[in-house]
PDB file of C-alpha atoms in Angstrom:
ATOM      1  CA  MET A   1       0.003   0.000   0.002  1.00 71.00           C
ATOM      2  CA  VAL A   2       2.807   2.414   0.896  1.00 74.00           C
ATOM      3  CA  LYS A   3       4.651   1.437  -2.274  1.00 78.00           C
ATOM      4  CA  ARG A   4       1.523   2.283  -4.314  1.00 80.00           C
ATOM      5  CA  ILE A   5       1.196   5.754  -2.669  1.00 81.00           C
ATOM      6  CA  ILE A   6       4.873   6.493  -3.346  1.00 82.00           C
ATOM      7  CA  ILE A   7       4.476   5.529  -7.023  1.00 82.00           C
ATOM      8  CA  ILE A   8       1.329   7.656  -7.445  1.00 82.00           C
ATOM      9  CA  ALA A   9       2.994  10.638  -5.691  1.00 76.00           C
ATOM     10  CA  SER A  10       6.111  10.378  -7.849  1.00 81.00           C
ATOM     11  CA  VAL A  11       4.012  10.194 -11.034  1.00 79.00           C
ATOM     12  CA  CYS A  12       2.013  13.252  -9.941  1.00 79.00           C
ATOM     13  CA  ILE A  13       5.172  15.220  -9.087  1.00 86.00           C
ATOM     14  CA  SER A  14       6.757  14.244 -12.410  1.00 81.00           C
ATOM     15  CA  PHE A  15       3.612  15.276 -14.290  1.00 83.00           C
ATOM     16  CA  LEU A  16       3.479  18.662 -12.518  1.00 79.00           C
ATOM     17  CA  GLY A  17       7.169  19.176 -13.227  1.00 79.00           C
ATOM     18  CA  LEU A  18       6.673  18.458 -16.938  1.00 80.00           C
ATOM     19  CA  CYS A  19       3.671  20.818 -17.064  1.00 76.00           C
ATOM     20  CA  GLY A  20       5.647  23.560 -15.350  1.00 77.00           C
ATOM     21  CA  ALA A  21       8.585  23.135 -17.731  1.00 73.00           C
ATOM     22  CA  TYR A  22       6.209  23.183 -20.722  1.00 80.00           C
ATOM     23  CA  PHE A  23       4.534  26.439 -19.667  1.00 79.00           C
ATOM     24  CA  TYR A  24       7.900  28.025 -18.845  1.00 81.00           C
ATOM     25  CA  PHE A  25       9.356  27.304 -22.280  1.00 75.00           C
ATOM     26  CA  VAL A  26       6.193  28.194 -24.195  1.00 73.00           C
ATOM     27  CA  GLY A  27       5.934  31.466 -22.271  1.00 73.00           C
ATOM     28  CA  ASN A  28       9.532  32.331 -23.093  1.00 69.00           C
ATOM     29  CA  LEU A  29       8.983  31.450 -26.749  1.00 66.00           C
ATOM     30  CA  ALA A  30       5.893  33.691 -26.932  1.00 62.00           C
ATOM     31  CA  ALA A  31       7.714  36.560 -25.242  1.00 59.00           C
ATOM     32  CA  GLN A  32      10.630  36.232 -27.666  1.00 58.00           C
ATOM     33  CA  LYS A  33       8.244  36.136 -30.644  1.00 56.00           C
ATOM     34  CA  LYS A  34       6.512  39.325 -29.461  1.00 57.00           C
ATOM     35  CA  HIS A  35       9.890  40.991 -28.840  1.00 57.00           C
ATOM     36  CA  ASP A  36      10.953  40.319 -32.431  1.00 66.00           C
ATOM     37  CA  ALA A  37       7.580  41.272 -33.975  1.00 83.00           C
ATOM     38  CA  GLU A  38       7.227  44.340 -36.153  1.00 86.00           C
ATOM     39  CA  CYS A  39       4.304  46.754 -36.292  1.00 86.00           C
ATOM     40  CA  ARG A  40       1.964  45.546 -39.037  1.00 88.00           C
ATOM     41  CA  CYS A  41      -0.833  48.121 -38.950  1.00 90.00           C
ATOM     42  CA  VAL A  42      -1.850  51.486 -37.519  1.00 92.00           C
ATOM     43  CA  ASN A  43      -5.535  51.961 -36.666  1.00 93.00           C
ATOM     44  CA  VAL A  44      -6.896  55.445 -35.984  1.00 92.00           C
ATOM     45  CA  THR A  45     -10.239  55.868 -34.186  1.00 90.00           C
ATOM     46  CA  ILE A  46     -11.852  59.277 -33.654  1.00 89.00           C
ATOM     47  CA  LEU A  47     -14.317  58.825 -30.808  1.00 88.00           C
ATOM     48  CA  ASP A  48     -16.434  61.890 -31.540  1.00 76.00           C
ATOM     49  CA  SER A  49     -16.291  61.864 -35.338  1.00 71.00           C
ATOM     50  CA  LEU A  50     -20.083  62.351 -35.638  1.00 65.00           C
ATOM     51  CA  GLU A  51     -20.013  65.579 -33.619  1.00 69.00           C
ATOM     52  CA  SER A  52     -17.183  67.378 -35.440  1.00 68.00           C
ATOM     53  CA  SER A  53     -14.916  66.918 -38.431  1.00 71.00           C
ATOM     54  CA  ALA A  54     -11.909  68.981 -37.427  1.00 72.00           C
ATOM     55  CA  VAL A  55      -9.474  66.026 -37.510  1.00 80.00           C
ATOM     56  CA  ASN A  56      -8.710  64.061 -40.640  1.00 82.00           C
ATOM     57  CA  VAL A  57      -8.065  60.318 -40.068  1.00 86.00           C
ATOM     58  CA  GLN A  58      -5.645  60.089 -42.987  1.00 89.00           C
ATOM     59  CA  GLU A  59      -3.580  62.975 -41.582  1.00 87.00           C
ATOM     60  CA  ILE A  60      -3.216  61.242 -38.190  1.00 89.00           C
ATOM     61  CA  TYR A  61      -2.476  57.899 -39.879  1.00 91.00           C
ATOM     62  CA  THR A  62       0.299  59.446 -41.963  1.00 90.00           C
ATOM     63  CA  LEU A  63       1.719  61.156 -38.866  1.00 89.00           C
ATOM     64  CA  VAL A  64       1.864  57.963 -36.805  1.00 90.00           C
ATOM     65  CA  SER A  65       2.632  55.361 -39.471  1.00 88.00           C
ATOM     66  CA  GLY A  66       5.948  56.998 -40.360  1.00 88.00           C
ATOM     67  CA  HIS A  67       7.138  56.368 -36.809  1.00 88.00           C
ATOM     68  CA  ALA A  68       5.606  52.899 -36.273  1.00 86.00           C
ATOM     69  CA  LEU A  69       5.029  50.767 -39.384  1.00 87.00           C
ATOM     70  CA  GLY A  70       7.665  48.102 -39.916  1.00 86.00           C
ATOM     71  CA  LYS A  71       9.513  48.911 -36.691  1.00 87.00           C
ATOM     72  CA  PRO A  72      10.002  46.391 -33.866  1.00 89.00           C
ATOM     73  CA  MET A  73       7.211  46.684 -31.328  1.00 85.00           C
ATOM     74  CA  GLU A  74       9.724  47.166 -28.497  1.00 85.00           C
ATOM     75  CA  ALA A  75      11.327  50.116 -30.286  1.00 85.00           C
ATOM     76  CA  ILE A  76       8.115  52.134 -30.754  1.00 87.00           C
ATOM     77  CA  ASP A  77       7.912  55.098 -28.391  1.00 90.00           C
ATOM     78  CA  LEU A  78       4.230  55.141 -27.486  1.00 90.00           C
ATOM     79  CA  LYS A  79       4.482  58.214 -25.218  1.00 93.00           C
ATOM     80  CA  GLY A  80       6.304  60.087 -27.975  1.00 91.00           C
ATOM     81  CA  LEU A  81       3.662  59.149 -30.517  1.00 91.00           C
ATOM     82  CA  GLU A  82       0.937  60.235 -28.124  1.00 92.00           C
ATOM     83  CA  GLY A  83       2.662  63.607 -27.708  1.00 91.00           C
ATOM     84  CA  LEU A  84       3.023  63.904 -31.479  1.00 91.00           C
ATOM     85  CA  VAL A  85      -0.687  63.282 -32.004  1.00 90.00           C
ATOM     86  CA  ARG A  86      -1.627  65.714 -29.195  1.00 88.00           C
ATOM     87  CA  SER A  87       0.597  68.416 -30.712  1.00 87.00           C
ATOM     88  CA  ASN A  88      -1.941  68.652 -33.533  1.00 83.00           C
ATOM     89  CA  GLY A  89      -4.067  71.644 -32.508  1.00 80.00           C
ATOM     90  CA  GLU A  90      -7.363  70.001 -33.397  1.00 83.00           C
ATOM     91  CA  VAL A  91      -6.748  67.053 -31.056  1.00 86.00           C
ATOM     92  CA  MET A  92      -7.994  67.438 -27.501  1.00 87.00           C
ATOM     93  CA  GLY A  93      -6.917  64.065 -26.124  1.00 89.00           C
ATOM     94  CA  ALA A  94      -5.201  60.958 -27.479  1.00 91.00           C
ATOM     95  CA  GLU A  95      -4.195  57.485 -26.411  1.00 93.00           C
ATOM     96  CA  VAL A  96      -1.648  55.388 -28.326  1.00 92.00           C
ATOM     97  CA  TYR A  97      -1.203  51.747 -27.416  1.00 92.00           C
ATOM     98  CA  THR A  98      -0.410  48.356 -28.970  1.00 89.00           C
ATOM     99  CA  ASP A  99      -2.625  45.305 -29.171  1.00 87.00           C
ATOM    100  CA  ALA A 100      -1.869  41.583 -29.193  1.00 82.00           C
ATOM    101  CA  TYR A 101      -1.771  41.457 -33.014  1.00 85.00           C
ATOM    102  CA  CYS A 102       1.226  43.816 -33.360  1.00 86.00           C
ATOM    103  CA  ASN A 103      -0.941  46.814 -34.312  1.00 89.00           C
ATOM    104  CA  VAL A 104      -0.605  50.365 -33.018  1.00 92.00           C
ATOM    105  CA  GLU A 105      -3.970  51.740 -31.981  1.00 93.00           C
ATOM    106  CA  VAL A 106      -4.616  55.495 -31.863  1.00 93.00           C
ATOM    107  CA  THR A 107      -7.784  56.661 -30.128  1.00 92.00           C
ATOM    108  CA  LEU A 108      -8.463  60.389 -29.970  1.00 91.00           C
ATOM    109  CA  THR A 109     -11.011  63.050 -29.263  1.00 89.00           C
ATOM    110  CA  GLN A 110     -11.064  66.302 -31.179  1.00 86.00           C
ATOM    111  CA  ARG A 111     -11.687  69.891 -30.265  1.00 83.00           C
ATOM    112  CA  LYS A 112     -15.091  71.219 -31.199  1.00 85.00           C
ATOM    113  CA  PRO A 113     -14.704  74.635 -32.809  1.00 85.00           C
ATOM    114  CA  VAL A 114     -17.489  77.130 -32.139  1.00 86.00           C
ATOM    115  CA  VAL A 115     -16.193  80.183 -34.035  1.00 87.00           C
ATOM    116  CA  ARG A 116     -13.599  81.034 -36.661  1.00 86.00           C
ATOM    117  CA  PHE A 117     -11.469  84.188 -36.538  1.00 87.00           C
ATOM    118  CA  ASP A 118     -10.151  85.657 -39.790  1.00 84.00           C
ATOM    119  CA  ASN A 119      -7.940  88.727 -39.586  1.00 81.00           C
ATOM    120  CA  GLY A 120      -6.927  88.681 -43.250  1.00 77.00           C
ATOM    121  CA  GLU A 121      -3.581  86.971 -42.649  1.00 80.00           C
ATOM    122  CA  ASN A 122      -4.422  84.049 -40.405  1.00 81.00           C
ATOM    123  CA  ASP A 123      -7.456  81.888 -39.766  1.00 84.00           C
ATOM    124  CA  PHE A 124      -8.035  80.346 -36.356  1.00 84.00           C
ATOM    125  CA  TYR A 125     -10.768  78.293 -34.787  1.00 84.00           C
ATOM    126  CA  SER A 126     -11.718  78.668 -31.149  1.00 85.00           C
ATOM    127  CA  ASP A 127     -13.355  76.020 -29.004  1.00 84.00           C
ATOM    128  CA  ALA A 128     -15.764  76.747 -26.172  1.00 84.00           C
ATOM    129  CA  GLY A 129     -12.864  77.025 -23.719  1.00 84.00           C
ATOM    130  CA  GLY A 130     -11.118  79.726 -25.768  1.00 83.00           C
ATOM    131  CA  TYR A 131      -8.343  77.486 -27.091  1.00 84.00           C
ATOM    132  CA  LEU A 132      -7.156  78.775 -30.487  1.00 85.00           C
ATOM    133  CA  PHE A 133      -5.957  76.400 -33.189  1.00 82.00           C
ATOM    134  CA  PRO A 134      -5.164  76.950 -36.863  1.00 80.00           C
ATOM    135  CA  VAL A 135      -7.632  76.222 -39.635  1.00 80.00           C
ATOM    136  CA  LYS A 136      -6.629  73.173 -41.658  1.00 78.00           C
ATOM    137  CA  HIS A 137     -10.057  72.048 -42.823  1.00 75.00           C
ATOM    138  CA  HIS A 138     -12.917  74.498 -43.300  1.00 76.00           C
ATOM    139  CA  ILE A 139     -16.039  73.788 -41.269  1.00 78.00           C
ATOM    140  CA  GLU A 140     -19.302  75.687 -41.587  1.00 80.00           C
ATOM    141  CA  MET A 141     -19.613  78.040 -38.608  1.00 81.00           C
ATOM    142  CA  PRO A 142     -19.762  81.720 -37.672  1.00 84.00           C
ATOM    143  CA  VAL A 143     -16.767  83.779 -38.829  1.00 83.00           C
ATOM    144  CA  VAL A 144     -15.449  86.892 -37.058  1.00 84.00           C
ATOM    145  CA  THR A 145     -13.448  89.132 -39.411  1.00 83.00           C
ATOM    146  CA  GLY A 146     -11.476  92.370 -39.121  1.00 79.00           C
ATOM    147  CA  HIS A 147      -8.548  93.424 -36.991  1.00 79.00           C
ATOM    148  CA  ILE A 148      -8.544  90.898 -34.178  1.00 74.00           C
ATOM    149  CA  PRO A 149      -5.672  90.900 -31.671  1.00 72.00           C
ATOM    150  CA  LEU A 150      -5.000  87.165 -31.404  1.00 62.00           C
TER     151      LEU A 150
END
């Protein structure tokens, strides 16, 4: 009886050891594969695209894809890309992250212009908070013209 318990215990311990070794090596292999993977795609999502059209998806895609596509996933500076997207005046907030399929995902919200200022030399939009940003795409809205000290 004792001999049978010892055999069953040793088989169980051996099985658990083999399972542990298997998961260890498979985990390391998956981590190495992800480390060597390159960015395959950039996806841009504008969360409030039905409310305003100040941001152009193609413009953001071009901005980010030059810094991400074809580069190793570990070498992509996500914080830097997020700052680059946010430096666009029409963007209010942005998140840049990677997914499990080696894609870079860009999710952003845009400023909602309420008035356009035109002083003859420069055009600017203003949002409800008074933030001024340059006109890149014309949107139908009230225009204030004349000598405006911006």
